[in-house]
Amino acid sequence: MQTSRIAPMLPALAVLGSVTALAIGTSYAKQLFPLIGAQGTSALRVGFSALLLLFWRPWRWKTSRVDAVTILRYGLTLGLMNLLFYMALRTIPFGIAVAIEFTGPLTVAMLSSRRPIDFLWVGCAAVGLLLLLPIGGGPALDPVGVLYAMGAAACWGLYIVFGKRAGHLHAGHSVSLGLLAASLVVVPVGVVHAGAALLEPKILLAGLVVALVSSAIPMSLEMMALKRLPKETFGILISMEPAVAALWAMLLLHEHLHGLQWLAIGCTVLASVGSTMTARRLKVPVAQAG
């Protein structure tokens, strides 16, 4: 009886587990920065993730020249996004970096719609950004870190665009090859920065843990959830990521945010949830009419 009650909740728990694993893995990864830098940490995460996802055996599928170019763009953008995000984490709090990065997918969602209600969510996201910047009266943030986070946001937006173009491919095919392409960007940068330190056994083990917790586990849980949840519900749940990241950063990294910064994260979450919910409401009448 209890199992039957819990079963419908499993997809939602999988999304929350994904967000939590990503937050914990990234918090752990940030502790490697003093040893191998953000560049080296990013290289280990992406490199090991690419190796772990080879279990999909992407060579089983034929890849056309057009699909290869699409996957390459998708992967290179993914790699650059990871690198820029880790660079941002060097000087700004984790939760704030995630909130800024979330403006990327929000922008893509808003640009694909012309509905008046979307201006409300654009306004929420804009207020959130203003509260994070000194011009909004909030605590000062490192401007270079903010720029890195904005660069990661732009890459996340492009990653979504390129990912949609590869949407007709099997997920294991596109993701595994995409991560291999991402490693072409990140690994050389990490090797140049960290050098032989990347080959130390304890560093390699730590990098493997980061890849498992930050990439392999979240991606597996999300793929499971997407098969069982409406995309709108999935979008609402994943919108909790900035708040979850801030909470885990507070617990694991002792990054305590100011009131305005929590309010800014709340605005970002509200913008993402609102955009997802109104999109769903507009689709429901169409389905009922059919």
PDB file of N, CA, C and O in Angstrom, residues 227-288:
ATOM      1  N   LYS A 227      10.683  10.883 -18.730  1.00  0.00           N
ATOM      2  CA  LYS A 227       9.849   9.861 -19.354  1.00  0.00           C
ATOM      3  C   LYS A 227       8.506   9.720 -18.651  1.00  0.00           C
ATOM      4  O   LYS A 227       7.558   9.200 -19.212  1.00  0.00           O
ATOM      5  N   ARG A 228       8.422  10.203 -17.410  1.00  0.00           N
ATOM      6  CA  ARG A 228       7.224   9.981 -16.591  1.00  0.00           C
ATOM      7  C   ARG A 228       6.516  11.257 -16.169  1.00  0.00           C
ATOM      8  O   ARG A 228       5.431  11.194 -15.610  1.00  0.00           O
ATOM      9  N   LEU A 229       7.131  12.404 -16.406  1.00  0.00           N
ATOM     10  CA  LEU A 229       6.539  13.679 -16.004  1.00  0.00           C
ATOM     11  C   LEU A 229       6.215  14.532 -17.216  1.00  0.00           C
ATOM     12  O   LEU A 229       6.955  14.520 -18.201  1.00  0.00           O
ATOM     13  N   PRO A 230       5.116  15.305 -17.181  1.00  0.00           N
ATOM     14  CA  PRO A 230       4.905  16.311 -18.218  1.00  0.00           C
ATOM     15  C   PRO A 230       6.059  17.310 -18.207  1.00  0.00           C
ATOM     16  O   PRO A 230       6.622  17.596 -17.150  1.00  0.00           O
ATOM     17  N   LYS A 231       6.414  17.829 -19.372  1.00  0.00           N
ATOM     18  CA  LYS A 231       7.541  18.757 -19.456  1.00  0.00           C
ATOM     19  C   LYS A 231       7.322  19.977 -18.573  1.00  0.00           C
ATOM     20  O   LYS A 231       8.272  20.536 -18.021  1.00  0.00           O
ATOM     21  N   GLU A 232       6.055  20.409 -18.434  1.00  0.00           N
ATOM     22  CA  GLU A 232       5.771  21.586 -17.619  1.00  0.00           C
ATOM     23  C   GLU A 232       6.081  21.323 -16.150  1.00  0.00           C
ATOM     24  O   GLU A 232       6.659  22.156 -15.459  1.00  0.00           O
ATOM     25  N   THR A 233       5.664  20.148 -15.656  1.00  0.00           N
ATOM     26  CA  THR A 233       5.942  19.789 -14.265  1.00  0.00           C
ATOM     27  C   THR A 233       7.444  19.668 -14.034  1.00  0.00           C
ATOM     28  O   THR A 233       7.976  20.131 -13.016  1.00  0.00           O
ATOM     29  N   PHE A 234       8.127  19.054 -14.987  1.00  0.00           N
ATOM     30  CA  PHE A 234       9.582  18.936 -14.898  1.00  0.00           C
ATOM     31  C   PHE A 234      10.221  20.317 -14.825  1.00  0.00           C
ATOM     32  O   PHE A 234      11.126  20.554 -14.025  1.00  0.00           O
ATOM     33  N   GLY A 235       9.740  21.242 -15.654  1.00  0.00           N
ATOM     34  CA  GLY A 235      10.287  22.595 -15.674  1.00  0.00           C
ATOM     35  C   GLY A 235      10.099  23.323 -14.358  1.00  0.00           C
ATOM     36  O   GLY A 235      10.984  24.039 -13.891  1.00  0.00           O
ATOM     37  N   ILE A 236       8.928  23.130 -13.731  1.00  0.00           N
ATOM     38  CA  ILE A 236       8.668  23.774 -12.445  1.00  0.00           C
ATOM     39  C   ILE A 236       9.613  23.241 -11.377  1.00  0.00           C
ATOM     40  O   ILE A 236      10.179  23.999 -10.587  1.00  0.00           O
ATOM     41  N   LEU A 237       9.798  21.926 -11.359  1.00  0.00           N
ATOM     42  CA  LEU A 237      10.657  21.316 -10.347  1.00  0.00           C
ATOM     43  C   LEU A 237      12.118  21.720 -10.540  1.00  0.00           C
ATOM     44  O   LEU A 237      12.826  22.014  -9.571  1.00  0.00           O
ATOM     45  N   ILE A 238      12.565  21.751 -11.780  1.00  0.00           N
ATOM     46  CA  ILE A 238      13.968  22.094 -12.046  1.00  0.00           C
ATOM     47  C   ILE A 238      14.235  23.567 -11.745  1.00  0.00           C
ATOM     48  O   ILE A 238      15.374  23.976 -11.533  1.00  0.00           O
ATOM     49  N   SER A 239      13.165  24.372 -11.710  1.00  0.00           N
ATOM     50  CA  SER A 239      13.310  25.797 -11.405  1.00  0.00           C
ATOM     51  C   SER A 239      13.764  26.042  -9.972  1.00  0.00           C
ATOM     52  O   SER A 239      14.174  27.153  -9.624  1.00  0.00           O
ATOM     53  N   MET A 240      13.675  25.012  -9.134  1.00  0.00           N
ATOM     54  CA  MET A 240      14.107  25.150  -7.751  1.00  0.00           C
ATOM     55  C   MET A 240      15.636  25.147  -7.618  1.00  0.00           C
ATOM     56  O   MET A 240      16.172  25.364  -6.534  1.00  0.00           O
ATOM     57  N   GLU A 241      16.338  24.898  -8.726  1.00  0.00           N
ATOM     58  CA  GLU A 241      17.788  24.714  -8.659  1.00  0.00           C
ATOM     59  C   GLU A 241      18.535  25.873  -8.008  1.00  0.00           C
ATOM     60  O   GLU A 241      19.430  25.642  -7.172  1.00  0.00           O
ATOM     61  N   PRO A 242      18.252  27.153  -8.335  1.00  0.00           N
ATOM     62  CA  PRO A 242      19.006  28.236  -7.680  1.00  0.00           C
ATOM     63  C   PRO A 242      18.848  28.236  -6.159  1.00  0.00           C
ATOM     64  O   PRO A 242      19.828  28.442  -5.430  1.00  0.00           O
ATOM     65  N   ALA A 243      17.622  27.996  -5.684  1.00  0.00           N
ATOM     66  CA  ALA A 243      17.394  27.988  -4.234  1.00  0.00           C
ATOM     67  C   ALA A 243      18.074  26.793  -3.576  1.00  0.00           C
ATOM     68  O   ALA A 243      18.693  26.919  -2.514  1.00  0.00           O
ATOM     69  N   VAL A 244      17.980  25.617  -4.201  1.00  0.00           N
ATOM     70  CA  VAL A 244      18.628  24.423  -3.656  1.00  0.00           C
ATOM     71  C   VAL A 244      20.147  24.606  -3.627  1.00  0.00           C
ATOM     72  O   VAL A 244      20.816  24.249  -2.646  1.00  0.00           O
ATOM     73  N   ALA A 245      20.694  25.183  -4.697  1.00  0.00           N
ATOM     74  CA  ALA A 245      22.136  25.432  -4.744  1.00  0.00           C
ATOM     75  C   ALA A 245      22.571  26.364  -3.617  1.00  0.00           C
ATOM     76  O   ALA A 245      23.601  26.136  -2.961  1.00  0.00           O
ATOM     77  N   ALA A 246      21.800  27.417  -3.388  1.00  0.00           N
ATOM     78  CA  ALA A 246      22.149  28.371  -2.331  1.00  0.00           C
ATOM     79  C   ALA A 246      22.103  27.716  -0.954  1.00  0.00           C
ATOM     80  O   ALA A 246      22.951  27.986  -0.095  1.00  0.00           O
ATOM     81  N   LEU A 247      21.114  26.850  -0.730  1.00  0.00           N
ATOM     82  CA  LEU A 247      20.984  26.180   0.566  1.00  0.00           C
ATOM     83  C   LEU A 247      22.163  25.234   0.819  1.00  0.00           C
ATOM     84  O   LEU A 247      22.750  25.224   1.909  1.00  0.00           O
ATOM     85  N   TRP A 248      22.510  24.425  -0.195  1.00  0.00           N
ATOM     86  CA  TRP A 248      23.624  23.492  -0.012  1.00  0.00           C
ATOM     87  C   TRP A 248      24.955  24.220   0.094  1.00  0.00           C
ATOM     88  O   TRP A 248      25.855  23.792   0.810  1.00  0.00           O
ATOM     89  N   ALA A 249      25.101  25.326  -0.626  1.00  0.00           N
ATOM     90  CA  ALA A 249      26.328  26.123  -0.513  1.00  0.00           C
ATOM     91  C   ALA A 249      26.458  26.709   0.888  1.00  0.00           C
ATOM     92  O   ALA A 249      27.565  26.815   1.425  1.00  0.00           O
ATOM     93  N   MET A 250      25.325  27.055   1.480  1.00  0.00           N
ATOM     94  CA  MET A 250      25.351  27.583   2.843  1.00  0.00           C
ATOM     95  C   MET A 250      25.785  26.492   3.829  1.00  0.00           C
ATOM     96  O   MET A 250      26.573  26.736   4.748  1.00  0.00           O
ATOM     97  N   LEU A 251      25.303  25.253   3.603  1.00  0.00           N
ATOM     98  CA  LEU A 251      25.623  24.154   4.505  1.00  0.00           C
ATOM     99  C   LEU A 251      27.043  23.631   4.317  1.00  0.00           C
ATOM    100  O   LEU A 251      27.749  23.346   5.289  1.00  0.00           O
ATOM    101  N   LEU A 252      27.468  23.489   3.062  1.00  0.00           N
ATOM    102  CA  LEU A 252      28.750  22.842   2.772  1.00  0.00           C
ATOM    103  C   LEU A 252      29.909  23.816   2.586  1.00  0.00           C
ATOM    104  O   LEU A 252      31.058  23.467   2.868  1.00  0.00           O
ATOM    105  N   LEU A 253      29.606  25.009   2.064  1.00  0.00           N
ATOM    106  CA  LEU A 253      30.670  25.973   1.788  1.00  0.00           C
ATOM    107  C   LEU A 253      30.625  27.184   2.718  1.00  0.00           C
ATOM    108  O   LEU A 253      31.473  28.071   2.608  1.00  0.00           O
ATOM    109  N   HIS A 254      29.604  27.230   3.566  1.00  0.00           N
ATOM    110  CA  HIS A 254      29.427  28.355   4.501  1.00  0.00           C
ATOM    111  C   HIS A 254      29.294  29.682   3.757  1.00  0.00           C
ATOM    112  O   HIS A 254      29.806  30.708   4.200  1.00  0.00           O
ATOM    113  N   GLU A 255      28.619  29.633   2.601  1.00  0.00           N
ATOM    114  CA  GLU A 255      28.344  30.850   1.833  1.00  0.00           C
ATOM    115  C   GLU A 255      26.987  31.403   2.270  1.00  0.00           C
ATOM    116  O   GLU A 255      25.934  30.951   1.815  1.00  0.00           O
ATOM    117  N   HIS A 256      27.012  32.350   3.178  1.00  0.00           N
ATOM    118  CA  HIS A 256      25.783  32.933   3.713  1.00  0.00           C
ATOM    119  C   HIS A 256      25.418  34.178   2.898  1.00  0.00           C
ATOM    120  O   HIS A 256      26.220  35.098   2.761  1.00  0.00           O
ATOM    121  N   LEU A 257      24.210  34.183   2.377  1.00  0.00           N
ATOM    122  CA  LEU A 257      23.764  35.275   1.522  1.00  0.00           C
ATOM    123  C   LEU A 257      23.018  36.325   2.332  1.00  0.00           C
ATOM    124  O   LEU A 257      22.447  36.043   3.389  1.00  0.00           O
ATOM    125  N   HIS A 258      22.990  37.536   1.796  1.00  0.00           N
ATOM    126  CA  HIS A 258      22.232  38.632   2.400  1.00  0.00           C
ATOM    127  C   HIS A 258      20.764  38.534   1.972  1.00  0.00           C
ATOM    128  O   HIS A 258      20.419  37.820   1.031  1.00  0.00           O
ATOM    129  N   GLY A 259      19.934  39.275   2.680  1.00  0.00           N
ATOM    130  CA  GLY A 259      18.499  39.238   2.398  1.00  0.00           C
ATOM    131  C   GLY A 259      18.164  39.580   0.961  1.00  0.00           C
ATOM    132  O   GLY A 259      17.325  38.927   0.328  1.00  0.00           O
ATOM    133  N   LEU A 260      18.797  40.630   0.406  1.00  0.00           N
ATOM    134  CA  LEU A 260      18.534  41.021  -0.970  1.00  0.00           C
ATOM    135  C   LEU A 260      18.953  39.941  -1.964  1.00  0.00           C
ATOM    136  O   LEU A 260      18.323  39.758  -3.007  1.00  0.00           O
ATOM    137  N   GLN A 261      20.008  39.233  -1.622  1.00  0.00           N
ATOM    138  CA  GLN A 261      20.465  38.162  -2.513  1.00  0.00           C
ATOM    139  C   GLN A 261      19.483  36.993  -2.514  1.00  0.00           C
ATOM    140  O   GLN A 261      19.222  36.393  -3.560  1.00  0.00           O
ATOM    141  N   TRP A 262      18.939  36.649  -1.353  1.00  0.00           N
ATOM    142  CA  TRP A 262      17.900  35.611  -1.304  1.00  0.00           C
ATOM    143  C   TRP A 262      16.667  36.062  -2.071  1.00  0.00           C
ATOM    144  O   TRP A 262      16.026  35.265  -2.778  1.00  0.00           O
ATOM    145  N   LEU A 263      16.333  37.349  -1.963  1.00  0.00           N
ATOM    146  CA  LEU A 263      15.192  37.878  -2.704  1.00  0.00           C
ATOM    147  C   LEU A 263      15.437  37.795  -4.207  1.00  0.00           C
ATOM    148  O   LEU A 263      14.529  37.466  -4.983  1.00  0.00           O
ATOM    149  N   ALA A 264      16.664  38.065  -4.621  1.00  0.00           N
ATOM    150  CA  ALA A 264      17.016  37.978  -6.037  1.00  0.00           C
ATOM    151  C   ALA A 264      16.871  36.551  -6.550  1.00  0.00           C
ATOM    152  O   ALA A 264      16.336  36.311  -7.646  1.00  0.00           O
ATOM    153  N   ILE A 265      17.330  35.580  -5.759  1.00  0.00           N
ATOM    154  CA  ILE A 265      17.174  34.179  -6.143  1.00  0.00           C
ATOM    155  C   ILE A 265      15.697  33.817  -6.220  1.00  0.00           C
ATOM    156  O   ILE A 265      15.259  33.110  -7.132  1.00  0.00           O
ATOM    157  N   GLY A 266      14.910  34.334  -5.280  1.00  0.00           N
ATOM    158  CA  GLY A 266      13.468  34.095  -5.307  1.00  0.00           C
ATOM    159  C   GLY A 266      12.825  34.641  -6.569  1.00  0.00           C
ATOM    160  O   GLY A 266      11.930  34.008  -7.149  1.00  0.00           O
ATOM    161  N   CYS A 267      13.257  35.816  -7.004  1.00  0.00           N
ATOM    162  CA  CYS A 267      12.720  36.403  -8.242  1.00  0.00           C
ATOM    163  C   CYS A 267      13.040  35.530  -9.455  1.00  0.00           C
ATOM    164  O   CYS A 267      12.206  35.349 -10.348  1.00  0.00           O
ATOM    165  N   THR A 268      14.253  34.979  -9.479  1.00  0.00           N
ATOM    166  CA  THR A 268      14.644  34.111 -10.589  1.00  0.00           C
ATOM    167  C   THR A 268      13.806  32.840 -10.601  1.00  0.00           C
ATOM    168  O   THR A 268      13.326  32.405 -11.659  1.00  0.00           O
ATOM    169  N   VAL A 269      13.611  32.248  -9.422  1.00  0.00           N
ATOM    170  CA  VAL A 269      12.777  31.038  -9.324  1.00  0.00           C
ATOM    171  C   VAL A 269      11.351  31.349  -9.743  1.00  0.00           C
ATOM    172  O   VAL A 269      10.718  30.586 -10.488  1.00  0.00           O
ATOM    173  N   LEU A 270      10.811  32.490  -9.280  1.00  0.00           N
ATOM    174  CA  LEU A 270       9.448  32.882  -9.630  1.00  0.00           C
ATOM    175  C   LEU A 270       9.303  33.072 -11.131  1.00  0.00           C
ATOM    176  O   LEU A 270       8.307  32.642 -11.733  1.00  0.00           O
ATOM    177  N   ALA A 271      10.282  33.707 -11.760  1.00  0.00           N
ATOM    178  CA  ALA A 271      10.234  33.922 -13.205  1.00  0.00           C
ATOM    179  C   ALA A 271      10.214  32.590 -13.956  1.00  0.00           C
ATOM    180  O   ALA A 271       9.448  32.407 -14.912  1.00  0.00           O
ATOM    181  N   SER A 272      11.040  31.653 -13.519  1.00  0.00           N
ATOM    182  CA  SER A 272      11.107  30.348 -14.186  1.00  0.00           C
ATOM    183  C   SER A 272       9.828  29.551 -13.973  1.00  0.00           C
ATOM    184  O   SER A 272       9.261  28.989 -14.921  1.00  0.00           O
ATOM    185  N   VAL A 273       9.346  29.501 -12.723  1.00  0.00           N
ATOM    186  CA  VAL A 273       8.109  28.768 -12.427  1.00  0.00           C
ATOM    187  C   VAL A 273       6.924  29.410 -13.147  1.00  0.00           C
ATOM    188  O   VAL A 273       6.087  28.722 -13.743  1.00  0.00           O
ATOM    189  N   GLY A 274       6.852  30.738 -13.098  1.00  0.00           N
ATOM    190  CA  GLY A 274       5.735  31.433 -13.736  1.00  0.00           C
ATOM    191  C   GLY A 274       5.692  31.203 -15.230  1.00  0.00           C
ATOM    192  O   GLY A 274       4.634  30.952 -15.809  1.00  0.00           O
ATOM    193  N   SER A 275       6.849  31.274 -15.868  1.00  0.00           N
ATOM    194  CA  SER A 275       6.916  31.036 -17.306  1.00  0.00           C
ATOM    195  C   SER A 275       6.433  29.635 -17.654  1.00  0.00           C
ATOM    196  O   SER A 275       5.675  29.425 -18.607  1.00  0.00           O
ATOM    197  N   THR A 276       6.848  28.663 -16.852  1.00  0.00           N
ATOM    198  CA  THR A 276       6.454  27.275 -17.096  1.00  0.00           C
ATOM    199  C   THR A 276       4.968  27.072 -16.870  1.00  0.00           C
ATOM    200  O   THR A 276       4.279  26.426 -17.662  1.00  0.00           O
ATOM    201  N   MET A 277       4.433  27.638 -15.787  1.00  0.00           N
ATOM    202  CA  MET A 277       3.018  27.441 -15.449  1.00  0.00           C
ATOM    203  C   MET A 277       2.086  28.096 -16.454  1.00  0.00           C
ATOM    204  O   MET A 277       1.074  27.517 -16.851  1.00  0.00           O
ATOM    205  N   THR A 278       2.396  29.302 -16.879  1.00  0.00           N
ATOM    206  CA  THR A 278       1.516  29.963 -17.839  1.00  0.00           C
ATOM    207  C   THR A 278       1.587  29.285 -19.200  1.00  0.00           C
ATOM    208  O   THR A 278       0.590  29.230 -19.929  1.00  0.00           O
ATOM    209  N   ALA A 279       2.736  28.760 -19.543  1.00  0.00           N
ATOM    210  CA  ALA A 279       2.839  28.004 -20.798  1.00  0.00           C
ATOM    211  C   ALA A 279       1.942  26.790 -20.740  1.00  0.00           C
ATOM    212  O   ALA A 279       1.255  26.442 -21.687  1.00  0.00           O
ATOM    213  N   ARG A 280       1.897  26.122 -19.574  1.00  0.00           N
ATOM    214  CA  ARG A 280       1.063  24.937 -19.431  1.00  0.00           C
ATOM    215  C   ARG A 280      -0.408  25.309 -19.517  1.00  0.00           C
ATOM    216  O   ARG A 280      -1.193  24.635 -20.162  1.00  0.00           O
ATOM    217  N   ARG A 281      -0.794  26.401 -18.854  1.00  0.00           N
ATOM    218  CA  ARG A 281      -2.210  26.779 -18.852  1.00  0.00           C
ATOM    219  C   ARG A 281      -2.722  27.090 -20.244  1.00  0.00           C
ATOM    220  O   ARG A 281      -3.851  26.821 -20.589  1.00  0.00           O
ATOM    221  N   LEU A 282      -1.863  27.683 -21.069  1.00  0.00           N
ATOM    222  CA  LEU A 282      -2.295  28.006 -22.416  1.00  0.00           C
ATOM    223  C   LEU A 282      -2.392  26.767 -23.306  1.00  0.00           C
ATOM    224  O   LEU A 282      -3.129  26.761 -24.271  1.00  0.00           O
ATOM    225  N   LYS A 283      -1.679  25.716 -22.961  1.00  0.00           N
ATOM    226  CA  LYS A 283      -1.717  24.500 -23.766  1.00  0.00           C
ATOM    227  C   LYS A 283      -2.899  23.609 -23.397  1.00  0.00           C
ATOM    228  O   LYS A 283      -3.370  22.831 -24.192  1.00  0.00           O
ATOM    229  N   VAL A 284      -3.374  23.694 -22.139  1.00  0.00           N
ATOM    230  CA  VAL A 284      -4.434  22.800 -21.678  1.00  0.00           C
ATOM    231  C   VAL A 284      -5.716  22.930 -22.487  1.00  0.00           C
ATOM    232  O   VAL A 284      -6.279  21.934 -22.915  1.00  0.00           O
ATOM    233  N   PRO A 285      -6.258  24.164 -22.763  1.00  0.00           N
ATOM    234  CA  PRO A 285      -7.481  24.260 -23.543  1.00  0.00           C
ATOM    235  C   PRO A 285      -7.364  23.630 -24.921  1.00  0.00           C
ATOM    236  O   PRO A 285      -8.323  23.079 -25.438  1.00  0.00           O
ATOM    237  N   VAL A 286      -6.209  23.721 -25.543  1.00  0.00           N
ATOM    238  CA  VAL A 286      -6.021  23.126 -26.855  1.00  0.00           C
ATOM    239  C   VAL A 286      -6.190  21.625 -26.787  1.00  0.00           C
ATOM    240  O   VAL A 286      -6.844  20.993 -27.597  1.00  0.00           O
ATOM    241  N   ALA A 287      -5.596  21.016 -25.736  1.00  0.00           N
ATOM    242  CA  ALA A 287      -5.693  19.566 -25.577  1.00  0.00           C
ATOM    243  C   ALA A 287      -7.122  19.157 -25.298  1.00  0.00           C
ATOM    244  O   ALA A 287      -7.614  18.158 -25.827  1.00  0.00           O
ATOM    245  N   GLN A 288      -7.852  19.937 -24.479  1.00  0.00           N
ATOM    246  CA  GLN A 288      -9.237  19.605 -24.172  1.00  0.00           C
ATOM    247  C   GLN A 288     -10.122  19.762 -25.398  1.00  0.00           C
ATOM    248  O   GLN A 288     -11.039  18.982 -25.607  1.00  0.00           O
TER     249      GLN A 288
END
